[in-house]
mmCIF file of C-alpha atoms in Angstrom:
data_model
loop_
_atom_site.group_PDB
_atom_site.id
_atom_site.type_symbol
_atom_site.label_atom_id
_atom_site.label_comp_id
_atom_site.label_asym_id
_atom_site.label_seq_id
_atom_site.Cartn_x
_atom_site.Cartn_y
_atom_site.Cartn_z
ATOM 1 C CA MET L 1 131.677 107.260 77.992
ATOM 2 C CA PRO L 2 132.324 103.716 76.504
ATOM 3 C CA ASP L 3 131.977 103.370 72.861
ATOM 4 C CA ASN L 4 129.465 100.555 73.144
ATOM 5 C CA LEU L 5 126.527 102.700 74.542
ATOM 6 C CA GLN L 6 124.388 104.628 72.211
ATOM 7 C CA THR L 7 123.383 108.000 73.383
ATOM 8 C CA GLU L 8 120.669 108.965 71.217
ATOM 9 C CA LEU L 9 118.951 112.276 71.931
ATOM 10 C CA PRO L 10 115.155 113.150 71.313
ATOM 11 C CA PRO L 11 114.704 115.168 68.269
ATOM 12 C CA GLY L 12 115.340 118.837 68.840
ATOM 13 C CA THR L 13 117.709 118.536 71.634
ATOM 14 C CA GLU L 14 121.347 119.290 71.332
ATOM 15 C CA THR L 15 122.816 118.342 74.642
ATOM 16 C CA PRO L 16 121.957 115.305 77.146
ATOM 17 C CA PRO L 17 120.160 116.343 80.314
ATOM 18 C CA SER L 18 122.186 116.969 83.222
ATOM 19 C CA MET L 19 122.917 114.690 85.964
ATOM 20 C CA ALA L 20 120.750 116.998 88.250
ATOM 21 C CA ASN L 21 117.812 117.041 85.762
ATOM 22 C CA LEU L 22 117.746 113.262 85.737
ATOM 23 C CA VAL L 23 117.822 112.976 89.453
ATOM 24 C CA SER L 24 115.218 115.750 89.605
ATOM 25 C CA GLY L 25 112.931 113.633 87.334
ATOM 26 C CA ILE L 26 113.593 110.468 89.267
ATOM 27 C CA ILE L 27 112.562 112.185 92.503
ATOM 28 C CA ASN L 28 109.409 113.821 90.826
ATOM 29 C CA ASP L 29 108.548 110.230 89.352
ATOM 30 C CA ALA L 30 108.868 108.549 92.942
ATOM 31 C CA GLN L 31 107.020 111.376 94.402
ATOM 32 C CA GLN L 32 104.185 111.133 92.067
ATOM 33 C CA LEU L 33 104.261 107.299 92.407
ATOM 34 C CA VAL L 34 103.980 107.660 96.168
ATOM 35 C CA ARG L 35 101.007 110.077 95.741
ATOM 36 C CA GLN L 36 99.055 107.479 93.345
ATOM 37 C CA GLU L 37 99.846 104.646 95.845
ATOM 38 C CA VAL L 38 98.517 106.612 98.879
ATOM 39 C CA ALA L 39 95.361 107.773 96.942
ATOM 40 C CA LEU L 40 94.621 104.087 95.840
ATOM 41 C CA ALA L 41 95.212 102.760 99.246
ATOM 42 C CA ARG L 42 93.032 105.363 100.603
ATOM 43 C CA ARG L 43 90.097 104.546 98.013
ATOM 44 C CA GLU L 44 90.566 100.835 98.891
ATOM 45 C CA VAL L 45 90.258 101.414 102.695
ATOM 46 C CA LEU L 46 87.317 103.771 102.263
ATOM 47 C CA GLU L 47 85.675 100.927 100.133
ATOM 48 C CA GLU L 48 86.329 98.394 102.902
ATOM 49 C CA LEU L 49 85.093 100.721 105.594
ATOM 50 C CA ASP L 50 81.876 101.136 103.711
ATOM 51 C CA LYS L 51 81.603 97.418 103.546
ATOM 52 C CA ALA L 52 82.313 97.217 107.387
ATOM 53 C CA LYS L 53 79.711 99.848 108.113
ATOM 54 C CA THR L 54 76.908 98.177 106.061
ATOM 55 C CA ALA L 55 77.753 94.863 107.615
ATOM 56 C CA ALA L 56 77.792 96.313 111.181
ATOM 57 C CA LEU L 57 74.460 98.053 110.510
ATOM 58 C CA SER L 58 72.688 94.782 109.239
ATOM 59 C CA PHE L 59 73.935 92.961 112.126
ATOM 60 C CA ALA L 60 72.890 95.467 114.821
ATOM 61 C CA ILE L 61 69.368 95.798 113.092
ATOM 62 C CA GLY L 62 69.085 92.076 112.767
ATOM 63 C CA MET L 63 69.976 91.415 116.340
ATOM 64 C CA VAL L 64 67.462 93.789 117.440
ATOM 65 C CA VAL L 65 64.699 92.631 115.425
ATOM 66 C CA ALA L 66 65.295 88.934 116.275
ATOM 67 C CA VAL L 67 65.545 89.500 120.045
ATOM 68 C CA LEU L 68 62.549 91.347 120.084
ATOM 69 C CA GLY L 69 60.346 88.880 117.819
ATOM 70 C CA GLY L 70 62.188 86.019 119.681
ATOM 71 C CA LEU L 71 60.889 87.251 122.915
ATOM 72 C CA MET L 72 57.298 87.778 121.746
ATOM 73 C CA PHE L 73 57.203 84.354 119.874
ATOM 74 C CA CYS L 74 59.092 82.766 122.947
ATOM 75 C CA PHE L 75 56.196 83.914 125.507
ATOM 76 C CA CYS L 76 53.414 82.947 122.991
ATOM 77 C CA LEU L 77 54.975 79.433 122.071
ATOM 78 C CA VAL L 78 55.534 78.622 125.925
ATOM 79 C CA TYR L 79 52.016 79.468 126.804
ATOM 80 C CA LEU L 80 50.688 77.721 123.784
ATOM 81 C CA LEU L 81 52.530 74.563 124.726
ATOM 82 C CA ALA L 82 51.719 74.732 128.297
ATOM 83 C CA TRP L 83 48.011 75.077 127.518
ATOM 84 C CA ALA L 84 48.304 72.255 124.784
ATOM 85 C CA THR L 85 49.865 69.875 127.139
ATOM 86 C CA GLY L 86 47.740 70.809 130.123
ATOM 87 C CA MET L 87 50.828 71.594 132.142
ATOM 88 C CA MET L 88 49.972 75.246 133.034
ATOM 89 C CA ASN L 89 51.312 74.795 136.502
ATOM 90 C CA MET L 90 54.702 73.722 134.983
ATOM 91 C CA VAL L 91 55.320 76.499 132.365
ATOM 92 C CA TRP L 92 58.926 76.857 133.575
ATOM 93 C CA VAL L 93 59.742 73.606 131.736
ATOM 94 C CA TRP L 94 58.481 75.041 128.495
ATOM 95 C CA PHE L 95 60.273 78.340 128.861
ATOM 96 C CA LEU L 96 63.485 76.120 129.462
ATOM 97 C CA VAL L 97 62.802 74.129 126.040
ATOM 98 C CA VAL L 98 61.798 77.296 124.143
ATOM 99 C CA GLY L 99 64.768 79.428 125.438
ATOM 100 C CA ALA L 100 67.106 76.510 124.716
ATOM 101 C CA LEU L 101 65.898 76.713 121.130
ATOM 102 C CA PHE L 102 66.210 80.400 120.534
ATOM 103 C CA VAL L 103 69.754 80.363 121.993
ATOM 104 C CA LEU L 104 70.553 77.735 119.387
ATOM 105 C CA ALA L 105 69.181 79.823 116.505
ATOM 106 C CA GLY L 106 70.888 83.068 117.811
ATOM 107 C CA GLY L 107 74.251 81.099 117.962
ATOM 108 C CA ILE L 108 73.903 80.042 114.395
ATOM 109 C CA LEU L 109 72.837 83.648 113.338
ATOM 110 C CA PHE L 110 75.854 85.029 115.289
ATOM 111 C CA PHE L 111 78.404 82.653 113.482
ATOM 112 C CA VAL L 112 76.868 83.586 110.229
ATOM 113 C CA ALA L 113 77.350 87.279 110.634
ATOM 114 C CA LYS L 114 80.832 86.669 112.163
ATOM 115 C CA SER L 115 81.998 84.836 108.711
ATOM 116 C CA LYS L 116 80.576 87.731 106.761
ATOM 117 C CA ILE L 117 82.441 90.166 108.905
ATOM 118 C CA THR L 118 85.823 88.289 108.815
ATOM 119 C CA SER L 119 85.527 88.393 104.784
ATOM 120 C CA ILE L 120 86.195 91.966 105.036
ATOM 121 C CA ASN L 121 89.993 92.599 103.998
ATOM 122 C CA LEU L 122 91.141 95.596 105.764
ATOM 123 C CA VAL L 123 94.480 95.372 103.864
ATOM 124 C CA PRO L 124 94.002 96.933 100.309
ATOM 125 C CA PRO L 125 94.857 94.090 97.971
ATOM 126 C CA GLN L 126 95.542 96.043 94.958
ATOM 127 C CA THR L 127 97.665 98.579 96.750
ATOM 128 C CA ALA L 128 99.708 95.896 98.292
ATOM 129 C CA ALA L 129 100.221 94.218 94.976
ATOM 130 C CA THR L 130 101.466 97.198 93.282
ATOM 131 C CA MET L 131 103.538 98.336 96.245
ATOM 132 C CA LYS L 132 105.334 94.752 95.619
ATOM 133 C CA GLU L 133 105.789 95.433 92.021
ATOM 134 C CA ASN L 134 107.324 98.758 92.586
ATOM 135 C CA VAL L 135 109.625 97.395 95.124
ATOM 136 C CA GLN L 136 110.688 94.667 92.788
ATOM 137 C CA TRP L 137 111.000 97.081 89.974
ATOM 138 C CA ILE L 138 113.249 99.407 92.078
ATOM 139 C CA LYS L 139 115.441 96.352 93.127
ATOM 140 C CA ASN L 140 115.739 95.539 89.574
ATOM 141 C CA GLN L 141 116.880 99.060 88.500
ATOM 142 C CA THR L 142 119.532 99.399 91.057
ATOM 143 C CA PRO L 143 122.795 97.545 90.706
#
């Protein structure tokens, strides 16, 4: 051993740990680190899946309610407009106008829901950050 290295041992130990003990400790630490990273990734993925389920359920229920309400309102509005304008023989024109308005409103709602769904992050950010830190630390430890 070079003279410039200090080899202080913990109090109560008489001999330094063997190479096998050191390697075993490193392997155990690495295994524990991997287990912790997997547990963190699993927890983050489950959180993101819960968000996705909630968004999908809200989207589906909202679409069903909007479609049913839209149909009822559409029929009511078309016949009201035809009656108010005295164009009962040209009801199809009002169906066209009201239908176009509902398609426009549906498109807006679709894009709002799409933007909410795209905000869901499927890559666990905290796990990715700690994995990068671990890789950097390992690179710094190896000559």
